[in-house]
Short mmCIF file of C-alpha atoms and ligand atoms in Angstrom, two decimals:
data_model
loop_
_atom_site.label_atom_id
_atom_site.label_comp_id
_atom_site.label_asym_id
_atom_site.label_seq_id
_atom_site.Cartn_x
_atom_site.Cartn_y
_atom_site.Cartn_z
CA MET A 1 0.00 0.00 0.00
CA ASP A 2 3.02 2.27 -0.15
CA GLN A 3 1.72 4.09 -3.19
CA LEU A 4 -1.30 5.83 -1.76
CA ILE A 5 -1.70 9.39 -0.52
CA VAL A 6 -4.06 10.80 2.10
CA MET A 7 -5.87 14.01 1.12
CA LYS A 8 -7.56 15.93 3.94
CA PHE A 9 -10.02 18.74 3.20
CA GLY A 10 -10.90 21.18 5.99
CA GLY A 11 -14.27 22.77 6.74
CA THR A 12 -13.76 25.82 4.53
CA SER A 13 -12.84 23.51 1.65
CA VAL A 14 -16.36 22.04 1.85
CA GLU A 15 -18.38 25.08 2.81
CA ASP A 16 -20.90 24.92 -0.08
CA ALA A 17 -21.63 23.27 -3.44
CA THR A 18 -18.94 25.29 -5.25
CA ALA A 19 -16.36 24.19 -2.69
CA PHE A 20 -17.46 20.51 -2.93
CA ALA A 21 -17.10 20.72 -6.71
CA ARG A 22 -13.58 22.14 -6.34
CA VAL A 23 -12.67 19.26 -4.01
CA ALA A 24 -14.01 16.80 -6.56
CA ASP A 25 -11.76 18.41 -9.23
CA ILE A 26 -8.72 18.14 -6.97
CA VAL A 27 -9.38 14.50 -6.06
CA GLU A 28 -10.08 13.59 -9.67
CA ALA A 29 -6.79 15.14 -10.77
CA ALA A 30 -4.95 13.11 -8.09
CA ARG A 31 -6.70 9.88 -8.98
CA ALA A 32 -3.57 8.10 -10.20
CA ALA A 33 -1.91 8.66 -6.80
CA ARG A 34 -4.57 6.43 -5.18
CA PRO A 35 -6.04 8.88 -2.70
CA VAL A 36 -7.74 8.12 0.60
CA VAL A 37 -9.86 11.18 1.42
CA VAL A 38 -10.43 12.56 4.92
CA VAL A 39 -12.91 15.41 5.31
CA SER A 40 -13.97 17.80 8.08
CA ALA A 41 -17.51 18.87 8.84
CA MET A 42 -18.75 21.68 6.58
CA SER A 43 -17.50 25.04 7.85
CA ARG A 44 -19.20 26.30 11.05
CA VAL A 45 -21.08 23.01 11.54
CA THR A 46 -19.06 21.79 14.54
CA ASP A 47 -19.54 25.15 16.29
CA ALA A 48 -23.30 24.93 15.62
CA LEU A 49 -23.47 21.34 16.85
CA LEU A 50 -21.70 22.23 20.08
CA GLN A 51 -23.98 25.21 20.61
CA SER A 52 -27.03 23.08 19.87
CA PHE A 53 -25.90 20.36 22.28
CA ASN A 54 -25.33 22.89 25.08
CA LEU A 55 -28.80 24.35 24.54
CA ALA A 56 -30.31 20.85 24.68
CA ALA A 57 -28.39 20.04 27.86
CA ASP A 58 -29.86 23.24 29.37
CA GLY A 59 -33.35 22.00 28.46
CA ASP A 60 -33.91 24.35 25.49
CA LEU A 61 -34.82 21.74 22.86
CA ASP A 62 -36.43 24.26 20.48
CA GLY A 63 -33.32 26.42 20.58
CA ALA A 64 -31.16 23.33 20.07
CA ARG A 65 -33.07 22.32 16.92
CA ALA A 66 -33.10 25.87 15.58
CA ALA A 67 -29.30 26.09 15.96
CA ILE A 68 -28.68 23.11 13.71
CA GLU A 69 -31.51 23.22 11.14
CA PRO A 70 -29.95 25.79 8.76
CA HIS A 71 -26.78 23.69 8.66
CA LEU A 72 -28.67 20.50 7.78
CA ASP A 73 -30.26 22.52 4.97
CA ARG A 74 -26.78 23.46 3.70
CA HIS A 75 -26.05 19.75 3.21
CA LEU A 76 -29.29 19.31 1.28
CA ALA A 77 -28.42 22.31 -0.90
CA VAL A 78 -25.12 20.66 -1.87
CA ALA A 79 -26.93 17.38 -2.62
CA GLN A 80 -29.47 19.31 -4.69
CA ALA A 81 -26.76 21.02 -6.72
CA LEU A 82 -24.35 18.14 -7.28
CA LEU A 83 -26.08 14.76 -6.97
CA PRO A 84 -28.23 12.95 -9.52
CA GLN A 85 -31.75 12.24 -8.37
CA GLU A 86 -31.24 8.70 -7.10
CA SER A 87 -28.27 9.39 -4.84
CA ARG A 88 -29.81 12.73 -3.81
CA GLU A 89 -32.85 10.83 -2.48
CA SER A 90 -30.69 8.30 -0.72
CA PHE A 91 -28.64 11.09 0.89
CA ARG A 92 -31.83 12.86 1.95
CA GLU A 93 -33.06 9.65 3.62
CA ASP A 94 -29.80 9.30 5.52
CA LEU A 95 -29.94 12.93 6.58
CA GLU A 96 -33.48 12.40 7.91
CA LYS A 97 -32.24 9.42 9.92
CA ALA A 98 -29.40 11.58 11.27
CA ARG A 99 -31.86 14.35 12.17
CA ALA A 100 -34.08 11.87 14.07
CA GLU A 101 -31.08 10.42 15.91
CA MET A 102 -29.84 13.92 16.77
CA ASN A 103 -33.26 14.76 18.17
CA ARG A 104 -33.15 11.67 20.36
CA LEU A 105 -29.66 12.65 21.56
CA MET A 106 -30.92 16.15 22.43
CA VAL A 107 -33.69 14.63 24.58
CA ARG A 108 -31.17 12.34 26.28
CA ALA A 109 -28.87 15.33 26.89
CA ALA A 110 -31.74 17.28 28.46
CA ALA A 111 -32.46 14.26 30.68
CA ARG A 112 -28.72 13.99 31.55
CA GLU A 113 -28.96 10.33 30.67
CA LEU A 114 -25.28 9.70 30.06
CA ALA A 115 -22.17 11.65 30.99
CA PHE A 116 -22.14 14.97 29.14
CA PRO A 117 -18.92 14.39 27.12
CA VAL A 118 -20.04 10.92 25.99
CA LEU A 119 -23.32 12.19 24.54
CA GLN A 120 -21.65 15.32 23.19
CA ASP A 121 -19.16 13.30 21.13
CA GLU A 122 -21.97 11.17 19.72
CA PHE A 123 -23.80 14.37 18.78
CA VAL A 124 -20.98 16.45 17.24
CA ALA A 125 -19.79 13.44 15.23
CA TYR A 126 -22.75 14.04 12.91
CA GLY A 127 -20.84 16.96 11.36
CA GLU A 128 -18.16 14.68 9.90
CA ARG A 129 -20.51 11.72 9.40
CA LEU A 130 -22.70 13.81 7.10
CA SER A 131 -19.97 15.72 5.26
CA SER A 132 -18.04 12.52 4.48
CA ARG A 133 -21.15 10.70 3.27
CA LEU A 134 -21.99 13.70 1.07
CA LEU A 135 -18.48 14.01 -0.35
CA ALA A 136 -18.38 10.28 -1.17
CA ASP A 137 -21.66 10.72 -3.09
CA VAL A 138 -20.38 13.83 -4.88
CA LEU A 139 -17.21 11.99 -5.98
CA ALA A 140 -19.22 8.95 -7.07
CA ALA A 141 -21.49 11.24 -9.09
CA ARG A 142 -18.33 12.28 -10.97
CA GLY A 143 -17.74 8.69 -11.90
CA LEU A 144 -14.96 8.17 -9.36
CA PRO A 145 -14.93 4.82 -7.48
CA ALA A 146 -15.60 6.56 -4.14
CA VAL A 147 -16.94 4.65 -1.14
CA HIS A 148 -17.93 6.04 2.22
CA ALA A 149 -15.95 4.51 5.11
CA ASP A 150 -16.64 5.00 8.80
CA ALA A 151 -13.62 6.52 10.58
CA ARG A 152 -14.98 5.10 13.83
CA ARG A 153 -14.17 1.64 12.53
CA CYS A 154 -10.58 2.74 11.82
CA ILE A 155 -9.31 4.99 14.62
CA VAL A 156 -9.43 3.41 18.09
CA THR A 157 -8.95 5.73 21.06
CA ASP A 158 -9.03 5.78 24.83
CA GLU A 159 -12.16 7.11 26.50
CA SER A 160 -11.12 10.73 27.08
CA HIS A 161 -14.14 12.12 25.25
CA GLY A 162 -13.62 15.48 23.60
CA SER A 163 -9.87 15.00 23.15
CA ALA A 164 -9.41 11.26 22.87
CA VAL A 165 -5.96 9.72 22.48
CA PRO A 166 -5.53 7.18 19.65
CA LEU A 167 -4.26 3.70 20.43
CA LEU A 168 -1.82 3.35 17.59
CA ALA A 169 -1.32 -0.41 17.28
CA GLU A 170 -5.07 -1.15 17.29
CA THR A 171 -5.69 1.74 14.93
CA ARG A 172 -3.12 0.48 12.47
CA ALA A 173 -4.60 -3.01 12.44
CA ARG A 174 -8.20 -1.81 12.09
CA THR A 175 -7.43 0.84 9.48
CA GLN A 176 -5.57 -1.68 7.33
CA ALA A 177 -8.40 -4.20 7.71
CA GLU A 178 -11.07 -1.62 6.92
CA LEU A 179 -9.44 0.42 4.14
CA GLY A 180 -6.78 -1.94 2.78
CA PRO A 181 -9.16 -4.10 0.71
CA LEU A 182 -10.90 -1.00 -0.67
CA VAL A 183 -7.64 0.58 -1.78
CA LYS A 184 -6.36 -2.71 -3.23
CA GLY A 185 -9.62 -3.08 -5.10
CA GLY A 186 -9.04 0.29 -6.79
CA GLN A 187 -11.67 2.09 -4.72
CA LEU A 188 -11.39 5.54 -3.20
CA PRO A 189 -12.36 5.59 0.50
CA VAL A 190 -13.81 8.81 1.95
CA LEU A 191 -13.96 9.16 5.71
CA GLY A 192 -14.74 11.84 8.26
CA GLY A 193 -11.89 13.41 10.21
CA PHE A 194 -12.09 14.27 13.93
CA ILE A 195 -14.22 11.24 14.86
CA ALA A 196 -13.11 7.89 16.24
CA ALA A 197 -14.35 5.25 18.68
CA SER A 198 -13.20 3.75 21.95
CA ALA A 199 -12.35 0.04 22.13
CA ALA A 200 -15.85 -0.46 23.56
CA GLY A 201 -17.29 1.12 20.41
CA ARG A 202 -18.42 4.48 21.79
CA THR A 203 -17.95 7.48 19.50
CA THR A 204 -15.08 9.77 20.55
CA THR A 205 -13.56 12.94 19.04
CA LEU A 206 -9.93 14.01 18.76
CA GLY A 207 -10.25 17.67 19.86
CA ARG A 208 -11.09 20.83 17.89
CA GLY A 209 -9.31 21.00 14.57
CA GLY A 210 -8.61 17.26 14.89
CA SER A 211 -9.26 16.29 11.26
CA ASP A 212 -5.62 17.09 10.41
CA TYR A 213 -4.64 14.62 13.12
CA SER A 214 -7.04 12.00 11.69
CA ALA A 215 -5.41 12.37 8.28
CA ALA A 216 -1.95 11.85 9.78
CA ILE A 217 -3.11 8.84 11.82
CA ILE A 218 -4.70 7.23 8.74
CA GLY A 219 -1.66 8.09 6.61
CA ALA A 220 0.69 6.50 9.14
CA ALA A 221 -1.52 3.41 9.49
CA LEU A 222 -1.51 2.87 5.72
CA ASP A 223 2.17 3.85 5.21
CA ALA A 224 1.06 6.58 2.84
CA ARG A 225 3.55 8.19 0.47
CA GLU A 226 2.31 11.67 1.42
CA ILE A 227 -0.26 13.30 3.68
CA GLN A 228 -1.88 16.35 2.09
CA ILE A 229 -3.72 18.96 4.14
CA TRP A 230 -5.97 21.06 1.86
CA THR A 231 -7.14 24.28 3.46
CA ASP A 232 -8.13 27.89 2.67
CA VAL A 233 -4.63 29.39 2.50
CA THR A 234 -1.56 28.46 0.46
CA GLY A 235 0.41 26.41 2.95
CA VAL A 236 2.02 27.33 6.24
CA MET A 237 2.83 31.04 6.14
CA THR A 238 5.37 33.27 7.82
CA ALA A 239 2.60 34.44 10.20
CA ASP A 240 -1.17 34.11 10.54
CA PRO A 241 -2.42 35.83 7.36
CA ARG A 242 -5.46 37.14 9.23
CA LEU A 243 -3.11 39.24 11.34
CA VAL A 244 -0.39 39.90 8.81
CA PRO A 245 -1.73 40.41 5.28
CA ASN A 246 1.82 40.33 3.88
CA ALA A 247 2.51 36.87 5.27
CA ARG A 248 4.17 34.59 2.70
CA THR A 249 4.03 30.87 2.06
CA ILE A 250 6.98 28.91 3.44
CA ARG A 251 8.16 26.41 0.82
CA ARG A 252 9.70 23.90 3.20
CA LEU A 253 9.65 23.23 6.91
CA SER A 254 11.23 20.54 9.02
CA TYR A 255 8.92 18.39 11.15
CA ALA A 256 10.34 20.08 14.24
CA GLU A 257 9.64 23.58 12.91
CA ALA A 258 6.09 22.66 11.89
CA ALA A 259 5.42 21.02 15.25
CA GLU A 260 6.54 24.13 17.16
CA LEU A 261 4.44 26.40 14.95
CA ALA A 262 1.36 24.23 15.29
CA TYR A 263 1.80 23.94 19.04
CA PHE A 264 2.18 27.68 19.49
CA GLY A 265 -0.92 28.68 17.61
CA ALA A 266 -0.54 28.29 13.81
CA LYS A 267 -4.09 26.99 13.39
CA VAL A 268 -3.39 25.72 9.88
CA LEU A 269 -2.13 22.46 11.46
CA HIS A 270 -3.51 20.69 14.51
CA PRO A 271 -0.63 20.42 17.02
CA LYS A 272 -0.60 16.61 16.97
CA THR A 273 -0.57 16.26 13.17
CA ILE A 274 3.17 15.97 12.79
CA GLU A 275 3.73 13.17 15.31
CA PRO A 276 2.37 10.18 13.32
CA ALA A 277 4.06 11.52 10.15
CA VAL A 278 7.46 11.78 11.85
CA GLU A 279 7.28 8.25 13.15
CA ARG A 280 6.92 6.83 9.64
CA ALA A 281 8.86 9.63 7.88
CA ILE A 282 5.88 10.57 5.71
CA PRO A 283 6.04 14.03 4.10
CA VAL A 284 3.12 16.37 4.89
CA ARG A 285 2.09 18.87 2.23
CA VAL A 286 -0.18 21.85 2.99
CA CYS A 287 -2.10 23.18 -0.03
CA ASN A 288 -4.85 25.64 -0.91
CA SER A 289 -8.10 24.08 -2.14
CA ARG A 290 -9.14 27.45 -3.62
CA ARG A 291 -5.90 27.76 -5.60
CA PRO A 292 -4.75 24.20 -6.17
CA GLN A 293 -2.17 25.26 -8.75
CA GLU A 294 -0.17 27.18 -6.12
CA GLU A 295 2.70 25.33 -4.51
CA GLY A 296 2.08 25.08 -0.79
CA THR A 297 4.40 23.94 2.00
CA LEU A 298 6.26 20.66 2.16
CA ILE A 299 7.02 19.43 5.68
CA CYS A 300 9.62 16.69 6.01
CA ALA A 301 12.68 15.73 8.04
CA GLU A 302 15.00 18.29 6.47
CA THR A 303 14.41 21.99 6.32
CA GLU A 304 15.62 23.94 3.30
CA ALA A 305 19.01 25.57 3.32
CA SER A 306 17.87 29.15 3.39
CA ALA A 307 19.36 32.49 4.17
CA GLN A 308 16.27 33.17 6.24
CA ARG A 309 17.16 32.03 9.77
CA ILE A 310 13.67 32.60 11.10
CA LYS A 311 10.94 30.72 9.28
CA ALA A 312 7.76 31.97 10.91
CA ILE A 313 6.12 33.71 13.83
CA ALA A 314 3.25 31.97 15.61
CA HIS A 315 1.08 33.39 18.36
CA LYS A 316 -1.53 32.16 20.77
CA THR A 317 -3.89 34.30 22.85
CA GLY A 318 -5.90 33.53 26.00
CA ILE A 319 -2.82 32.50 27.96
CA THR A 320 -2.48 32.73 31.76
CA VAL A 321 0.93 33.19 33.37
CA VAL A 322 1.47 31.84 36.90
CA GLN A 323 4.56 32.91 38.82
CA ILE A 324 5.62 31.26 42.08
CA THR A 325 8.32 32.94 44.14
CA SER A 326 9.83 31.17 47.11
CA ALA A 327 13.14 31.34 48.96
CA ARG A 328 12.61 27.62 49.67
CA MET A 329 13.65 26.93 46.08
CA LEU A 330 17.16 28.07 46.80
CA GLY A 331 19.43 25.02 46.90
CA ALA A 332 16.55 22.69 47.81
CA TYR A 333 15.52 19.68 45.81
CA GLY A 334 11.97 18.41 45.53
CA PHE A 335 10.54 21.89 45.07
CA LEU A 336 9.89 21.61 41.34
CA ARG A 337 8.40 18.16 41.75
CA ALA A 338 5.98 19.44 44.39
CA LEU A 339 5.13 22.33 42.11
CA PHE A 340 4.38 20.24 39.04
CA GLU A 341 2.45 17.69 41.06
CA VAL A 342 -0.11 20.42 41.69
CA PHE A 343 -0.67 20.82 37.93
CA ASP A 344 -0.73 17.03 37.54
CA ARG A 345 -3.44 16.64 40.14
CA HIS A 346 -5.59 19.16 38.29
CA ARG A 347 -4.84 17.61 34.89
CA THR A 348 -3.64 20.98 33.62
CA VAL A 349 -1.09 21.26 30.85
CA VAL A 350 1.85 23.63 31.36
CA ASP A 351 3.20 24.99 28.05
CA VAL A 352 6.20 27.25 28.65
CA VAL A 353 8.38 27.31 31.76
CA ALA A 354 11.14 29.67 32.87
CA THR A 355 12.96 29.46 36.19
CA SER A 356 15.29 31.71 38.16
CA GLU A 357 16.97 31.13 41.54
CA VAL A 358 13.86 31.80 43.52
CA SER A 359 10.96 31.86 41.11
CA VAL A 360 9.23 29.79 38.45
CA SER A 361 7.02 31.29 35.75
CA LEU A 362 4.82 29.11 33.61
CA THR A 363 2.00 29.45 31.11
CA LEU A 364 -1.38 27.74 30.99
CA ASP A 365 -3.57 27.50 27.94
CA ASP A 366 -6.49 26.05 29.84
CA ALA A 367 -7.03 27.92 33.12
CA ARG A 368 -10.29 26.24 34.13
CA SER A 369 -8.71 24.82 37.30
CA LEU A 370 -6.80 28.00 38.11
CA HIS A 371 -8.47 28.68 41.47
CA PRO A 372 -7.78 25.33 43.14
CA ILE A 373 -4.28 25.33 41.59
CA VAL A 374 -3.44 28.74 43.05
CA ARG A 375 -4.83 27.68 46.41
CA GLU A 376 -2.49 24.69 46.52
CA LEU A 377 0.51 26.59 45.16
CA THR A 378 0.22 29.15 47.95
CA SER A 379 1.63 26.54 50.33
CA LEU A 380 4.84 26.57 48.24
CA GLY A 381 5.40 30.30 47.92
CA THR A 382 3.96 33.63 46.82
CA VAL A 383 1.79 33.21 43.74
CA ARG A 384 1.08 35.86 41.11
CA VAL A 385 -1.35 35.34 38.24
CA GLU A 386 -1.32 37.34 35.00
CA PRO A 387 -4.40 36.65 32.86
CA GLU A 388 -5.00 37.69 29.25
CA ARG A 389 -1.46 37.12 28.03
CA ALA A 390 -0.30 35.96 24.63
CA ILE A 391 2.57 33.71 23.60
CA ILE A 392 4.68 34.69 20.61
CA CYS A 393 6.93 32.01 19.19
CA VAL A 394 9.63 32.70 16.61
CA VAL A 395 10.65 29.47 14.85
CA GLY A 396 13.47 28.34 12.58
CA GLU A 397 16.16 25.65 12.49
CA GLY A 398 18.59 28.54 11.91
CA LEU A 399 18.04 29.75 15.49
CA ARG A 400 20.32 26.92 16.64
CA THR A 401 23.33 28.43 14.99
CA THR A 402 22.68 32.12 14.56
CA PRO A 403 23.76 34.45 17.37
CA GLY A 404 22.00 37.74 17.99
CA ILE A 405 18.45 36.69 17.09
CA ALA A 406 17.07 37.36 20.57
CA ALA A 407 18.61 40.84 20.56
CA ARG A 408 17.05 41.53 17.18
CA VAL A 409 13.61 40.27 18.21
CA PHE A 410 13.49 42.07 21.54
CA GLY A 411 15.08 45.18 20.07
CA GLU A 412 12.09 45.39 17.78
CA LEU A 413 9.68 45.23 20.73
CA GLN A 414 11.50 47.59 23.11
CA ASP A 415 8.35 49.38 24.26
CA ILE A 416 6.41 46.17 24.95
CA ASN A 417 6.65 44.50 28.33
CA ILE A 418 7.89 40.92 27.99
CA SER A 419 6.96 38.76 30.95
CA LEU A 420 8.54 35.37 30.26
CA ILE A 421 11.19 34.17 27.85
CA SER A 422 12.12 30.62 26.93
CA GLN A 423 14.28 29.07 24.28
CA GLY A 424 12.98 25.53 23.82
CA ALA A 425 15.31 22.59 24.37
CA SER A 426 15.32 21.97 20.63
CA SER A 427 16.74 25.53 20.24
CA ILE A 428 14.65 26.10 17.16
CA ASN A 429 12.21 28.40 18.87
CA LEU A 430 12.34 31.58 20.87
CA THR A 431 9.16 31.93 22.88
CA PHE A 432 7.98 34.81 25.03
CA VAL A 433 4.86 36.23 26.62
CA ILE A 434 3.32 39.69 26.29
CA ASP A 435 0.05 41.41 27.08
CA GLN A 436 -2.65 39.96 24.81
CA ALA A 437 -3.90 43.42 23.83
CA ARG A 438 -0.62 44.09 22.01
CA VAL A 439 -0.12 40.78 20.24
CA GLY A 440 -1.34 41.88 16.81
CA GLU A 441 0.91 44.91 16.82
CA ALA A 442 3.89 42.90 18.06
CA VAL A 443 3.53 40.11 15.47
CA ALA A 444 3.13 42.64 12.65
CA ARG A 445 6.17 44.62 13.75
CA LEU A 446 8.30 41.51 14.03
CA HIS A 447 7.07 40.26 10.68
CA ARG A 448 7.93 43.56 9.06
CA ALA A 449 11.40 43.61 10.56
CA ILE A 450 12.21 39.99 9.78
CA PHE A 451 10.47 39.33 6.48
CA GLU A 452 9.59 42.65 4.86
CA GLU A 453 12.63 44.85 5.37
CA GLN A 454 12.53 45.96 1.77
CA GLN A 455 9.01 47.28 2.38
CA ALA A 456 9.99 49.11 5.55
CA THR A 457 8.07 52.19 4.54
CA ALA A 458 4.71 50.40 4.76
CA ALA A 459 2.36 52.09 7.20
CA PRO A 460 2.24 50.36 10.59
CA ARG A 461 -1.06 48.74 11.47
CA THR A 462 -2.72 50.16 14.51
CA PRO A 463 -3.69 48.05 17.53
CA ASP A 464 -7.33 48.89 16.73
CA ALA A 465 -7.09 47.27 13.35
CA PHE A 466 -5.76 44.11 14.97
CA ASP A 467 -8.48 44.02 17.55
CA GLN A 468 -11.01 44.02 14.75
CA THR A 469 -9.17 41.26 12.91
CA GLU A 470 -9.11 39.18 16.08
CA ARG A 471 -12.81 39.69 16.67
CA ARG A 472 -13.72 38.56 13.18
CA LYS A 473 -12.19 35.10 13.77
P1 ADP B 501 -9.33 24.05 7.90
O1 ADP B 501 -10.80 24.30 7.99
O2 ADP B 501 -8.89 23.79 6.49
O3 ADP B 501 -8.83 23.02 8.87
P2 ADP B 501 -8.28 26.13 9.64
O4 ADP B 501 -9.16 27.32 9.79
O5 ADP B 501 -8.27 25.13 10.76
O6 ADP B 501 -8.64 25.43 8.25
O7 ADP B 501 -6.77 26.57 9.37
C1 ADP B 501 -6.46 27.50 8.34
C2 ADP B 501 -6.31 28.87 8.92
O8 ADP B 501 -5.18 28.90 9.80
C3 ADP B 501 -6.00 29.96 7.91
O9 ADP B 501 -7.17 30.46 7.33
C4 ADP B 501 -5.23 30.98 8.74
O10 ADP B 501 -6.05 32.05 9.10
C5 ADP B 501 -4.84 30.24 10.00
N1 ADP B 501 -3.39 30.36 10.28
C6 ADP B 501 -2.84 30.72 11.48
N2 ADP B 501 -1.50 30.75 11.40
C7 ADP B 501 -1.17 30.39 10.13
C8 ADP B 501 0.06 30.24 9.44
N3 ADP B 501 1.24 30.45 10.03
N4 ADP B 501 0.01 29.87 8.15
C9 ADP B 501 -1.16 29.65 7.52
N5 ADP B 501 -2.35 29.79 8.12
C10 ADP B 501 -2.38 30.14 9.42
N1 LIG B 502 -14.87 19.74 12.55
C1 LIG B 502 -13.90 19.74 13.62
C2 LIG B 502 -13.73 21.15 14.19
O1 LIG B 502 -14.32 22.08 13.67
C3 LIG B 502 -12.58 19.15 13.23
C4 LIG B 502 -11.83 19.87 12.12
O2 LIG B 502 -12.44 20.65 11.39
O3 LIG B 502 -10.63 19.63 11.98
O4 LIG B 502 -13.05 21.30 15.17
MG1 MG B 503 -8.20 23.05 10.89
#
């Protein structure tokens, strides 16, 4: 099976009938490469499903139905535009079954029949179940040998609903058993991203944006030649193009660079996408489904030899910084262990850490357990919390060997207060924390200094303009 490729299409690549038709063109053109297709829910559908489920759980069943109805209609509109009558009717029947099942799940959510995350996964899975069924039909209507496959019969996870962890050996065996015969028989499997099932057969999901991860898991399980991520921008760019309109496509990234960027906020790739690809040394290509002729980004073991030391700037907002100061740290062992055990107990991930003689600063992405954490930390020292921070991460293999990059970066941001600095162990990233309100301005200024020097006369963007960009997301 070493010949096949995995092609993943994100929500914006299947937002309406025009987008579905573009996907069909792209898949048709790649036919000889033996594609396995992974697709996200249509754009905005997962958000609507989550909103609908929350309304149902609060007892507002009418509101819950109203939240999802227009999105079910969007699926029917695609079927109407692109499917011949027979398969259109069959899709409509399946959609009615899905609607009835979703209604039953809403009633069960209102009655709190099962644990909230278990029912929620079953409910939100309909986004990918429907989009993948529809895409398989659209491809078949083109005369392609497409067959719908159920990702829940391929990816096996633990039971951490909402962000389930795949069990790789089982997943490999099941994916090969499920998809192998289809591929060998010349068929073109189409499956939903994001969704999976526990060993007991309950539906699970891999976390928001998880379809990229699904594609990588499936690609690794089938020893694919390449994993392609088709999205709404041309590859991984030098910064988030919504913040920096002059951001440029990066031709090549190493796995390590891509992993750092994804982890520190480059939404174009789910943070876990790179891991399965690295293990089997499968190249990952990021392409634009709206402009398929444009060359995107190739991610593989080696980065390109480039004069540009810094490859990209990623950022992540909504960060909380916790600082613990204690003289007890001085020359004492066991302090850090006691400190991290607190975060362990509250199942809270720590992203960036910086230590000095008597203090430790760290960042949290998810601060839901902040209050009990702070309460426990107080027994170790004085605790200070800074909410509404942002992480900026400057990434490039060249950082390993180039002196003076920190001076250049911080020199550019002299008037901005920097509260935590860390250079990751891999030395390919320089990461620091600033006030969230200034992140747009800071990223744009850095981008201009690092990537746009020749256009140095361009007018600076105001913080206001960034705030608006952020709000539009
Ligand atoms: P999909 O629906 O295809 O999964 P996403 O919305 O999850 O698409 O990811 C694509 C978006 O990621 C882009 O529209 C862009 O705004 C955002 N993004 C953030 N950082 C970057 C970056 N460095 N390069 C490219 N896109 C980025
Ligand atoms: N549909 C899911 C989400 O919106 C997964 C994905 O699109 O990657 O989070
Ligand atoms: Mg995505």
